[in-house]
Coordinates of C-alpha atoms in Angstrom, one line a residue:
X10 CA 52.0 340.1 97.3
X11 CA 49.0 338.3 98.7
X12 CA 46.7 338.4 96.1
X13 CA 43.6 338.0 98.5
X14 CA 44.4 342.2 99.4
X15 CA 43.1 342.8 96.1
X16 CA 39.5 344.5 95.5
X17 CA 39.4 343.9 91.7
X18 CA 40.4 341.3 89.2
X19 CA 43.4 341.7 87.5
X20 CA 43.6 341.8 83.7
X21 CA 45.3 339.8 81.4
X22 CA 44.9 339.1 77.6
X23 CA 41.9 336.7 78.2
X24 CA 40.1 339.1 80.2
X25 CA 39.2 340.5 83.2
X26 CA 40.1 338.0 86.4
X27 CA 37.6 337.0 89.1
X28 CA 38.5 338.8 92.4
X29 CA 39.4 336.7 95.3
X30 CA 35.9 338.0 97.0
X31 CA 34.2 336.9 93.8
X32 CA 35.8 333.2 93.3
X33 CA 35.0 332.3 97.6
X34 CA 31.5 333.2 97.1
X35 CA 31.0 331.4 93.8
X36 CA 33.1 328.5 95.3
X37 CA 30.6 328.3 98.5
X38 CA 27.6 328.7 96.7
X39 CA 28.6 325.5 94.4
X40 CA 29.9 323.6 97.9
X41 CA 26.3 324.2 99.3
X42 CA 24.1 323.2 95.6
X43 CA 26.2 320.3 95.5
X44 CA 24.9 318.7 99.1
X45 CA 21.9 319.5 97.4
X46 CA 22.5 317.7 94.2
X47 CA 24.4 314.5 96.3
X48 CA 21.9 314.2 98.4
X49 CA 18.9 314.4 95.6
X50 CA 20.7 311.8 93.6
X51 CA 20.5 309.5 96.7
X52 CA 16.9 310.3 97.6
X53 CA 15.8 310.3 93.5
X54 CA 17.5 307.1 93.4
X55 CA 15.3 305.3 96.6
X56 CA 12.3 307.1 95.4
X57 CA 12.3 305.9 92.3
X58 CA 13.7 302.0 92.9
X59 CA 11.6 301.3 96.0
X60 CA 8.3 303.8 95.1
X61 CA 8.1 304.5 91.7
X62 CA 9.5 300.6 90.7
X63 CA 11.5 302.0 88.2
X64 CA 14.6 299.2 87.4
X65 CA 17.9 301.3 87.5
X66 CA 21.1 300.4 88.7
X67 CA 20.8 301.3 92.3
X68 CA 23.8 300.5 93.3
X69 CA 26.5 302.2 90.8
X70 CA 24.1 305.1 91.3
X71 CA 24.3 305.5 94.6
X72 CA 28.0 305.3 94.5
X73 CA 27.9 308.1 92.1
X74 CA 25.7 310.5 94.8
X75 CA 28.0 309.4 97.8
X76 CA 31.2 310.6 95.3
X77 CA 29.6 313.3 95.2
X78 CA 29.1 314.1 98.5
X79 CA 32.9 313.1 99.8
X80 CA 34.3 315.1 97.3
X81 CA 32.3 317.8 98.2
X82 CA 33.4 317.4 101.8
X83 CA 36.8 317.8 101.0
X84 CA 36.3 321.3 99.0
X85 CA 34.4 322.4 101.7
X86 CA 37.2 321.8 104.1
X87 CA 39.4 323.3 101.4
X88 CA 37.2 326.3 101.4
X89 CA 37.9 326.9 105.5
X90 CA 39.9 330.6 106.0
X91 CA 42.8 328.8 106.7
X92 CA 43.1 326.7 103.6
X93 CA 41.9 329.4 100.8
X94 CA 43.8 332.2 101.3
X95 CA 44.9 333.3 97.8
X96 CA 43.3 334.3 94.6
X97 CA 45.5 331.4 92.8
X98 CA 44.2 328.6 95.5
X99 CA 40.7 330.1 95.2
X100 CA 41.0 329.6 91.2
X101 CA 42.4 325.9 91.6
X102 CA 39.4 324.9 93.9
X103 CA 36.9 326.4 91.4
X104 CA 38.4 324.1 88.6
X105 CA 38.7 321.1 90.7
X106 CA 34.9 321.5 91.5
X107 CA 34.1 321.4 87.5
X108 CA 36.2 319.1 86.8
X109 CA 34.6 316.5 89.5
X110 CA 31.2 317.4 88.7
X111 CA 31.8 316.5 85.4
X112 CA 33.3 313.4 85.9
X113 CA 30.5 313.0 88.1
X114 CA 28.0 313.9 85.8
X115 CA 29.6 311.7 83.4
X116 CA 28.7 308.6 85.5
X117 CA 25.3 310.0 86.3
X118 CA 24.9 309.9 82.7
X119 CA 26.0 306.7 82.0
X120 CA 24.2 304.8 84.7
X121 CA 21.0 306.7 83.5
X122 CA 21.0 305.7 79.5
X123 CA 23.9 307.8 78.3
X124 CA 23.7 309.9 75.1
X125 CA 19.7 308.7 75.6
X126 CA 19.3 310.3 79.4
X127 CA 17.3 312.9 80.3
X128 CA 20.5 313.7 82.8
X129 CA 22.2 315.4 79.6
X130 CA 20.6 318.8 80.7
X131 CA 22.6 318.9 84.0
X132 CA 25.8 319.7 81.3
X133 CA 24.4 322.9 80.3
X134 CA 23.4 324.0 83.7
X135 CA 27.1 323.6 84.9
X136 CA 28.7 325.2 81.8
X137 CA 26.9 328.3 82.5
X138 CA 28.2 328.0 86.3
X139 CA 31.5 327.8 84.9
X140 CA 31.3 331.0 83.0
X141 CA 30.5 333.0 86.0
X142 CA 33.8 332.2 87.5
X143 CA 36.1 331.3 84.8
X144 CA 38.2 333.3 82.1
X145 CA 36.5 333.5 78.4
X146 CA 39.4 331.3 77.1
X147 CA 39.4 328.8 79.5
X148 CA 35.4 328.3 79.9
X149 CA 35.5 327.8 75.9
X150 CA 38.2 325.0 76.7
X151 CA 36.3 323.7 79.5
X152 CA 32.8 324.1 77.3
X153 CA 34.5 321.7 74.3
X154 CA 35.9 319.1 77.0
X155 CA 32.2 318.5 78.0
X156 CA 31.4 318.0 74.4
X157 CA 34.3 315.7 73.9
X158 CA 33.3 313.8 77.2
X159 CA 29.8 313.3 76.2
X160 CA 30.9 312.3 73.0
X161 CA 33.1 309.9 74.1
X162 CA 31.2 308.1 76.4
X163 CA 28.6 308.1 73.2
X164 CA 30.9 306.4 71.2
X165 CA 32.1 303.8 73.4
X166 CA 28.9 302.6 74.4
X167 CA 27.7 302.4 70.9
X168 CA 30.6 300.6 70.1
X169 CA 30.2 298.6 72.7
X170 CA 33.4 299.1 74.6
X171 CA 31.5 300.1 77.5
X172 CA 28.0 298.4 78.2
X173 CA 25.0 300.5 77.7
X174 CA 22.5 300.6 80.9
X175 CA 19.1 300.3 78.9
X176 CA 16.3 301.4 81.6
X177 CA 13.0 300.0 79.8
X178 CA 10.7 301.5 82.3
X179 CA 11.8 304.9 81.4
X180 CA 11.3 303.7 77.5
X181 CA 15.3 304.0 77.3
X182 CA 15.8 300.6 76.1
X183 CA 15.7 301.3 72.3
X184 CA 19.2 301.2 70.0
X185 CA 19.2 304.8 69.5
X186 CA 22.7 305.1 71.4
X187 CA 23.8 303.0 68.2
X188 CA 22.5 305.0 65.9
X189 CA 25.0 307.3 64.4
X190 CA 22.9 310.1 63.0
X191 CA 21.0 310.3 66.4
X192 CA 24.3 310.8 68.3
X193 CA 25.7 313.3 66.0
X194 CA 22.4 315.3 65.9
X195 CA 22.5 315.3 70.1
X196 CA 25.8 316.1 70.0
X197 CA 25.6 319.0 67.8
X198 CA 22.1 320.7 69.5
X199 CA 24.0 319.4 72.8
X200 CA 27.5 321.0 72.0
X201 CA 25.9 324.7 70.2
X202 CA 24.3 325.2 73.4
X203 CA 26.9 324.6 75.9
X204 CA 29.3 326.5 74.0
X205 CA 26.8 329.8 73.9
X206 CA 25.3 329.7 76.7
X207 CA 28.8 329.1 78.2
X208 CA 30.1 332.4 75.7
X209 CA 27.2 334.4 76.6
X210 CA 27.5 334.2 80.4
X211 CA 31.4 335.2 80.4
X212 CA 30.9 337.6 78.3
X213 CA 28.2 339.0 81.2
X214 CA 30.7 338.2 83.8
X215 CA 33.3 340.4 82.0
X216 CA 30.8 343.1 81.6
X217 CA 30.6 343.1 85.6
X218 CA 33.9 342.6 86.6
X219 CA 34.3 345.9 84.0
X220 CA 32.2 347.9 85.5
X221 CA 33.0 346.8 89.2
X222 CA 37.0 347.9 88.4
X223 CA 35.1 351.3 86.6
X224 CA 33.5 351.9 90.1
X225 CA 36.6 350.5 92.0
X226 CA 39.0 353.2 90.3
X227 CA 36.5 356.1 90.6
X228 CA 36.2 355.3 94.2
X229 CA 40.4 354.7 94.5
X230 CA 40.4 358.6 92.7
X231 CA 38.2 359.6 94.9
X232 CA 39.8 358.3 98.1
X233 CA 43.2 359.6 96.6
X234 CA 42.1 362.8 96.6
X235 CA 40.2 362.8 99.8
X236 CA 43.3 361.9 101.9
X237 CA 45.9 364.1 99.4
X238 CA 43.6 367.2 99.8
X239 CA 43.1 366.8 103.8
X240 CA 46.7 366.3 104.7
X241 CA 48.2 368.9 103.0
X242 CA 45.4 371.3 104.5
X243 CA 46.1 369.8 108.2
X244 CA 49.4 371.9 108.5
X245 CA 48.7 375.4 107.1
X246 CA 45.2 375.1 109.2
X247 CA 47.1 374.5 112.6
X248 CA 49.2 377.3 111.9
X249 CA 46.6 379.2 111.0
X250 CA 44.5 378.6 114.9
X251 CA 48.3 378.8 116.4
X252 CA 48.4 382.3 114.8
X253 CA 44.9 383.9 115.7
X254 CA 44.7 382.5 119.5
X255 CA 48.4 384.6 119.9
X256 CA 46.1 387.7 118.3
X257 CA 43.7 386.6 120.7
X258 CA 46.0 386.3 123.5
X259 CA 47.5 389.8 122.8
X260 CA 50.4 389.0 121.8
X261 CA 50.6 391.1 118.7
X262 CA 49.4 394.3 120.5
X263 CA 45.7 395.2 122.0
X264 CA 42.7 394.3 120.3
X265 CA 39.6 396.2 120.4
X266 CA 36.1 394.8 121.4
X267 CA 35.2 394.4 117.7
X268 CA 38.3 393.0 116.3
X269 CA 38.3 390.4 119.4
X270 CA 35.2 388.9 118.5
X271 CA 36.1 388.8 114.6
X272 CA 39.2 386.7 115.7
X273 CA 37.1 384.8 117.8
X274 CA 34.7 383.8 114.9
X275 CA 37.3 383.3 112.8
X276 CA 39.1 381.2 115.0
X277 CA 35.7 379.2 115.3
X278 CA 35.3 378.4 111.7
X279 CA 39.0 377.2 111.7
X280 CA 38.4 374.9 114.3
X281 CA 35.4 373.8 112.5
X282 CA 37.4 373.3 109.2
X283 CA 40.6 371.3 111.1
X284 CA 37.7 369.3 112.7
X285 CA 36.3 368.4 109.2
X286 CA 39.7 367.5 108.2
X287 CA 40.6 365.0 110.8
X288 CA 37.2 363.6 109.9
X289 CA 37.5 362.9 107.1
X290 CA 41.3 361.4 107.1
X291 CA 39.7 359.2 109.5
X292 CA 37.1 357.9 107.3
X293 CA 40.0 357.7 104.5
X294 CA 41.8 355.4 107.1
X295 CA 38.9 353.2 107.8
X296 CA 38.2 353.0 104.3
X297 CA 41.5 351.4 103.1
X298 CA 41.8 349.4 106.3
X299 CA 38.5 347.7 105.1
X300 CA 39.7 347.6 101.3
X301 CA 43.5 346.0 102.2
X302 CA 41.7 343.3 104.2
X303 CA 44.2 344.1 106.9
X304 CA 44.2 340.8 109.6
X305 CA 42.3 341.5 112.5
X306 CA 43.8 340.9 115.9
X307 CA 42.3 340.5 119.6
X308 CA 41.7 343.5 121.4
X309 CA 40.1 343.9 124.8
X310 CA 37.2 346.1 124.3
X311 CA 36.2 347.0 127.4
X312 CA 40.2 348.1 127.8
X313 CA 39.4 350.3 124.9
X314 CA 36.4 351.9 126.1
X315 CA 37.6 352.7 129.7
X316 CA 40.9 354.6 127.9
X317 CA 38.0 356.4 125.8
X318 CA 36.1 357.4 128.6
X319 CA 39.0 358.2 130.6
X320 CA 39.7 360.9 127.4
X321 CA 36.3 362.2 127.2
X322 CA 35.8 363.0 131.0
X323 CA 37.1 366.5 131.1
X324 CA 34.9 367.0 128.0
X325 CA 32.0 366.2 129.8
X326 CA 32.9 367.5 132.9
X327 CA 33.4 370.9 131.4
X328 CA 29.7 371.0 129.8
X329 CA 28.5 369.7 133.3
X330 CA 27.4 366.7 131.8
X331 CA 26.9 363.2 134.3
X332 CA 28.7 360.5 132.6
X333 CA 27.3 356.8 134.3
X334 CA 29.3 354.1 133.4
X335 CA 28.3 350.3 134.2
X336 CA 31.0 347.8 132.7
X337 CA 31.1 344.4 132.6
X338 CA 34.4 342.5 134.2
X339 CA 33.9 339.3 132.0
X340 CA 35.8 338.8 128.9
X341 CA 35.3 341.0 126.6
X342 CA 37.8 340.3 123.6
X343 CA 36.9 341.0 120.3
X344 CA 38.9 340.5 117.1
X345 CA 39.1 343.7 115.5
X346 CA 41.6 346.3 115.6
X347 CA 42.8 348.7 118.8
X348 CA 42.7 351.8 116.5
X349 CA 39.8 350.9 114.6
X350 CA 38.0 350.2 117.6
X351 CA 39.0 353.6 119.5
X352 CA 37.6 355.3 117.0
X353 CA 34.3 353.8 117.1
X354 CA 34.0 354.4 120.3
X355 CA 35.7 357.8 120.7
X356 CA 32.9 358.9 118.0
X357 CA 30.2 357.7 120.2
X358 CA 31.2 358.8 123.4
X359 CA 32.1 362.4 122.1
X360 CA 28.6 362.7 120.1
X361 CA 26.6 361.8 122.8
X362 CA 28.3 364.3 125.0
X363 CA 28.6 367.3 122.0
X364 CA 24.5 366.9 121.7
X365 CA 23.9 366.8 125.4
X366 CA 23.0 370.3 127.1
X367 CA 24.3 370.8 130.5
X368 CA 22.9 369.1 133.3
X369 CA 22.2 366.4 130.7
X370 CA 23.1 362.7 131.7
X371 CA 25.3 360.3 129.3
X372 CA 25.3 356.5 129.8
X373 CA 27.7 353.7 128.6
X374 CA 26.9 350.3 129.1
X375 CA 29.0 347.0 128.0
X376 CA 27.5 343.8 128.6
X377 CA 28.2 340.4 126.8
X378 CA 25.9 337.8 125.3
X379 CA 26.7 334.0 124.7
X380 CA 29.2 334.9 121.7
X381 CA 29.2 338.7 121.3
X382 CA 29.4 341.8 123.0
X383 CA 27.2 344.3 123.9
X384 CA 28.3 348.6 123.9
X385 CA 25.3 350.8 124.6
X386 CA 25.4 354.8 124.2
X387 CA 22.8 356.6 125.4
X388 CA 21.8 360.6 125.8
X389 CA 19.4 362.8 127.2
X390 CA 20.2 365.3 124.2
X391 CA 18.4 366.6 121.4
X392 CA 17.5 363.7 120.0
X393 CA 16.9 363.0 116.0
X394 CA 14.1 364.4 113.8
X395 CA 12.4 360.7 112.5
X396 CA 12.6 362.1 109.3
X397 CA 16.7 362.2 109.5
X398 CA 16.6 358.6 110.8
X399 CA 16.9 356.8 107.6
X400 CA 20.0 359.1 106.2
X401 CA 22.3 359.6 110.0
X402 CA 24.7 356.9 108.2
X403 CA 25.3 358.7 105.2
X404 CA 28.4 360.3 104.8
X405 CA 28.7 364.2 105.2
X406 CA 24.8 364.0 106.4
X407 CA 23.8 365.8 109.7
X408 CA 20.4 366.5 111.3
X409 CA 18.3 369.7 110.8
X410 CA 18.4 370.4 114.7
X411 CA 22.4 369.8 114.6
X412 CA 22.7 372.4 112.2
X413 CA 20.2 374.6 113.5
X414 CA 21.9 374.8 116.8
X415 CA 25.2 375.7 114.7
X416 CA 27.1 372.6 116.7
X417 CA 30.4 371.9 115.3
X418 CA 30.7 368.8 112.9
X419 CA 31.4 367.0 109.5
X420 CA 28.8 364.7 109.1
X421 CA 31.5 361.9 108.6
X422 CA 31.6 360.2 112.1
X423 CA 28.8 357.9 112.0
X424 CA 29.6 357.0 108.4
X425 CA 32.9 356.1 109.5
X426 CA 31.8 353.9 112.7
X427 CA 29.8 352.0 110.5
X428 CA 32.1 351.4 107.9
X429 CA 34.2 349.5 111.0
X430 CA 32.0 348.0 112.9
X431 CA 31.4 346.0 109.5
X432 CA 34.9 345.3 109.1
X433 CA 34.7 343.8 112.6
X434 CA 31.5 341.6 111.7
X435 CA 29.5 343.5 114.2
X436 CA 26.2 345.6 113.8
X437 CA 25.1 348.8 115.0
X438 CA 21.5 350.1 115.4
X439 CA 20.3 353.7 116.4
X440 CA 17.2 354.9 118.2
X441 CA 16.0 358.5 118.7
X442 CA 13.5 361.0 119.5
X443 CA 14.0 364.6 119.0
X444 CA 14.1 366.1 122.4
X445 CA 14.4 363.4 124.0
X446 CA 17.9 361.8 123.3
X447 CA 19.7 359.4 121.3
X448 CA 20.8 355.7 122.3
X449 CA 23.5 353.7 119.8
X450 CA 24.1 350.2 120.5
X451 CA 27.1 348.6 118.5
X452 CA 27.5 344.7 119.0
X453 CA 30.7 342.8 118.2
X454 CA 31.0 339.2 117.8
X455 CA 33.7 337.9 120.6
X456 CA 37.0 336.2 119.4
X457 CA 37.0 332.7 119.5
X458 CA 39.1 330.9 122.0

C-alpha cells in the first residue's frame, strides 16, 4: 500500500505517526528557514568581519553557511513530487535534515567559541522543530545525541584534542571552555532544556495528531453512513417512481381527478427524495476521491463541457431557456479527473438553467489565461439574497428564494463542486443579485506540457 493515501498517522507503541501531509509540510517549511539560516550565516559573517571588525574565522565559517546551503539544495530536490512519494521517504528526509543541521550547528559552534558561544541557543530551537515531526521515543534519542554532541566537542576542546577558536573581541577569549565545573553546569542547564522543551512539544504534537484521527474517524463514520444509507435507498425509491407513474399512466385502472393529483404530488416528492440521494452519493464520491489522493490525469475540458452542454440542451430547451455558448478552440487540458470534472460542470450548467424562468438567457464561456483556464456560468435567474452569499458553499444550504419558489434540490451541489475544484488546484468565485441572476466562474490551472 502506498502510504502517501493515508489521511492520518498510524499508531504504534511510541505514539501516534506524522501523516504523510504533515511530514511534506514540516519538511518544506525547514527547506525554506534553512536558505534563511545559510544565507544569514554568510551575511552575519561579512557583516561582522568587514563592518563590525570583529576577528572570527571567516573562512571555516563561511564554509559552514555554504554546507548549509548545498545540502539544503539537495533536500529540496529530494522534496520534488517525484522524489517524496511515501510516508517512509518523507520520515528519512525529515531525519536527514536534523541530523545535518546538527552537524552543522556543531561547526557553527565550534568556529564561534564552542561550549562558550552564544550559537548554543540554536540547539534548543531545533530540538523543539524536531518534536513537531518526530515520534516521542525517537525525539528523546535525538534530544540526548545533541547533548552528547555538545558535550563532546566540550570535551575535546578542553582537552585540547581539537583547538579552541578564542574570539577576543566578543570577550570569548577566557579559559572557561577548560574549566570543568563551567562545562558541566552548561551542559546540565543546556541538556534539561533540550530534553523538555523537546518532551513538551511531542507530547503537543501527539495531542494533535489525536485529535485530528478523533475528527478523521467521526468524519470516516459519517461518510460510511452517508453513502451506506443513500445506496440502499436508491433502489426501493426507483421502484417506488416506476410504480406511481404506471398509477399515473392508468395502468392499474382509472383514477379520479383527486386521486391523480395526489399521485402526482407524491410522485413529486419522490423525485425530490431520489434527487437528494444522487446528491449526496455524489458528494460521498468526491469526498473519498479527495481523501485517497487518487492521481490526477489530463482531461480536455472544453471536451467535457461541450458533452455537458450537449446533455443539458433538451433541459433548457424544454423551459424555453437561450443557451449562448462561446468556446475557446486553444488547448484547454487540465489535469484533473473526467468524472470529477463532469460533475462540476454538469452542476453548474443544470443550476443556472433550474433557476432561470422561461425566456431567461444562460451563458457559458471558456477562455484560457497564460497557465489556467477560464469557465464562466452565467444567468438571468433569480439571483441570490446577499445575505445567503456567505453560506451558498455549505453543505445541505439553499437560498430563501429557492425554497420559497419550492424548486427541487439538496443543497449539496455547490458543496460538492467546490470540494473538486480544490482537488484540481483550481478556485471558484460566485456573484449575485437577487433578481437579477447569478454568474460562477471556476478556474483550473492547465497541465503542464
Amino acid at each position: 500500500m502506498n502510504t502517501k493515501t493515508q489521511s492520518v498517522g498510524n499508531t504504534d507503541e511510541n505514539g501516534l505517526r506524522p501523516t504523510y501531509e504533515e511530514l511534506s509540510q514540516n519538511t518544506r517549511l525547514l527547506i525554506r528557514l534553512r536558505w534563511v539560516a545559510g544565507s544569514g550565516i554568510l551575511l552575519g559573517v561579512l557583516l561582522a568581519q568587514y563592518v563590525l571588525q570583529i576577528d572570527l574565522p571567516v573562512g571555516a565559517l563561511l564554509i559552514v553557511g555554504c554546507s548549509v546551503l548545498g545540502y539544503n539544495a539537495l533536500l529540496a530536490f529530494a522534496c520534488q513530487a517525484h522524489k517524496l512519494k511515501t510516508t517512509e521517504a518523507a520520515q528519512r528526509v525529515a531525519l536527514e535534515q536534523i541530523v545535518l543541521d546538527w552537524l552543522a550547528m556543531a561547526a557553527l559552534l565550534h568556529f564561534t567559541g564552542g561550549i562558550t558561544s552564544p550559537a548554543l541557543i540554536y540547539f534548543v530551537i531545533h530540538a523543539a522543530l524536531s518534536g513537531t515531526i518526530m515520534l516521542p521515543k525517537l525525539a528523546r534519542s535525538l534530544s540526548v545525541l545533541v547533548i552528547v554532541l555538545v558535550g563532546g566537542l566540550a570535551l575535546f576542546e578542553s582537552q585540547g584534542w581539537l583547538p579552541h577558536v578564542a574570539l577576543a573581541d566578543l570577550g570569548l577569549d577566557t579559559a572557561l571552555y577548560k574549566n570543568m565545573t563551567y562545562i558541566l553546569a552548561v551542559l546540565f542547564f543546556f541538556g534539561t532544556t533540550v530534553i523538555t522543551l523537546s518532551e513538551l512539544v511531542t507530547r503537543k504534537a501527539q495531542q494533535l495528531r489525536q485529535r485530528q484521527n478523533q475528527v478523521h474517524q467521526l468524519y470516516e463514520a459519517r461518510s460510511t453512513f452517508m453513502r451506506v444509507a443513500t445506496h440502499e435507498l436508491r433502489a426501493p425509491l426507483a421502484a417506488g417512481i416506476s410504480l406511481m407513474r404506471n398509477l399515473e399512466q392508468g395502468y392499474a385502472g382509472p383514477l379520479s381527478e383527486q386521486q391523480t393529483e395526489i399521485i402526482h404530488r407524491v410522485t413529486g416528492r419522490l423525485e425530490h427524495l431520489r434527487l437528494v440521494v444522487d446528491d449526496l452519493l455524489t458528494l460521498a464520491a468526491s469526498e473519498e476521491a479527495s481523501k485517497a489522493q487518487i492521481p490526477l490525469e489530463p482531461v480536455n475540458a472544453r471536451e467535457i463541457l461541450e458533452k455537458i452542454i450537449e446533455r443539458e440542451m433538451p433541459n433548457a430547451e424544454n423551459k424555453h431557456v437561450r443557451l449562448d455558448c462561446h468556446m475557446m478552440e486553444d488547448n484547454t487540458i487540465v489535469m484533473s479527473g473526467d468524472v470529477g470534472l463532469g460533475i462540476i460542470f454538469g452542476n453548474l450548467l443544470n443550476n443556472a438553467i433550474k433557476y432561470t424562468p422561461e425566456n431567461g438567457c444562460v451563458r457559458v464561456g471558456c477562455t484560457r489565461a497564460a497557465h489556467s483556464i477560464e469557465v464562466v456560468f452565467s444567468d438571468t435567474g433569480m439571483g441570490i439574497p446577499a445575505e445567503d452569499l456567505p453560506q451558498i458553499f455549505n453543505e445541505f444550504f439553499r437560498a430563501r428564494n429557492a425554497k420559497n419558489a419550492q424548486i427541487i434540490g439538496s443543497g449539496l451541489g455547490l458543496s460538492t463542486v467546490r470540494t473538486l475544484v480544490e482537488r484540481y488546484q483550481g478556485t471558484i468565485a460566485l456573484e449575485s443579485e437577487e433578481g437579477k441572476g447569478t454568474t460562477v466562474k471556476v478556474v483550473l490551472p492547465l497541465a503542464s506540457r
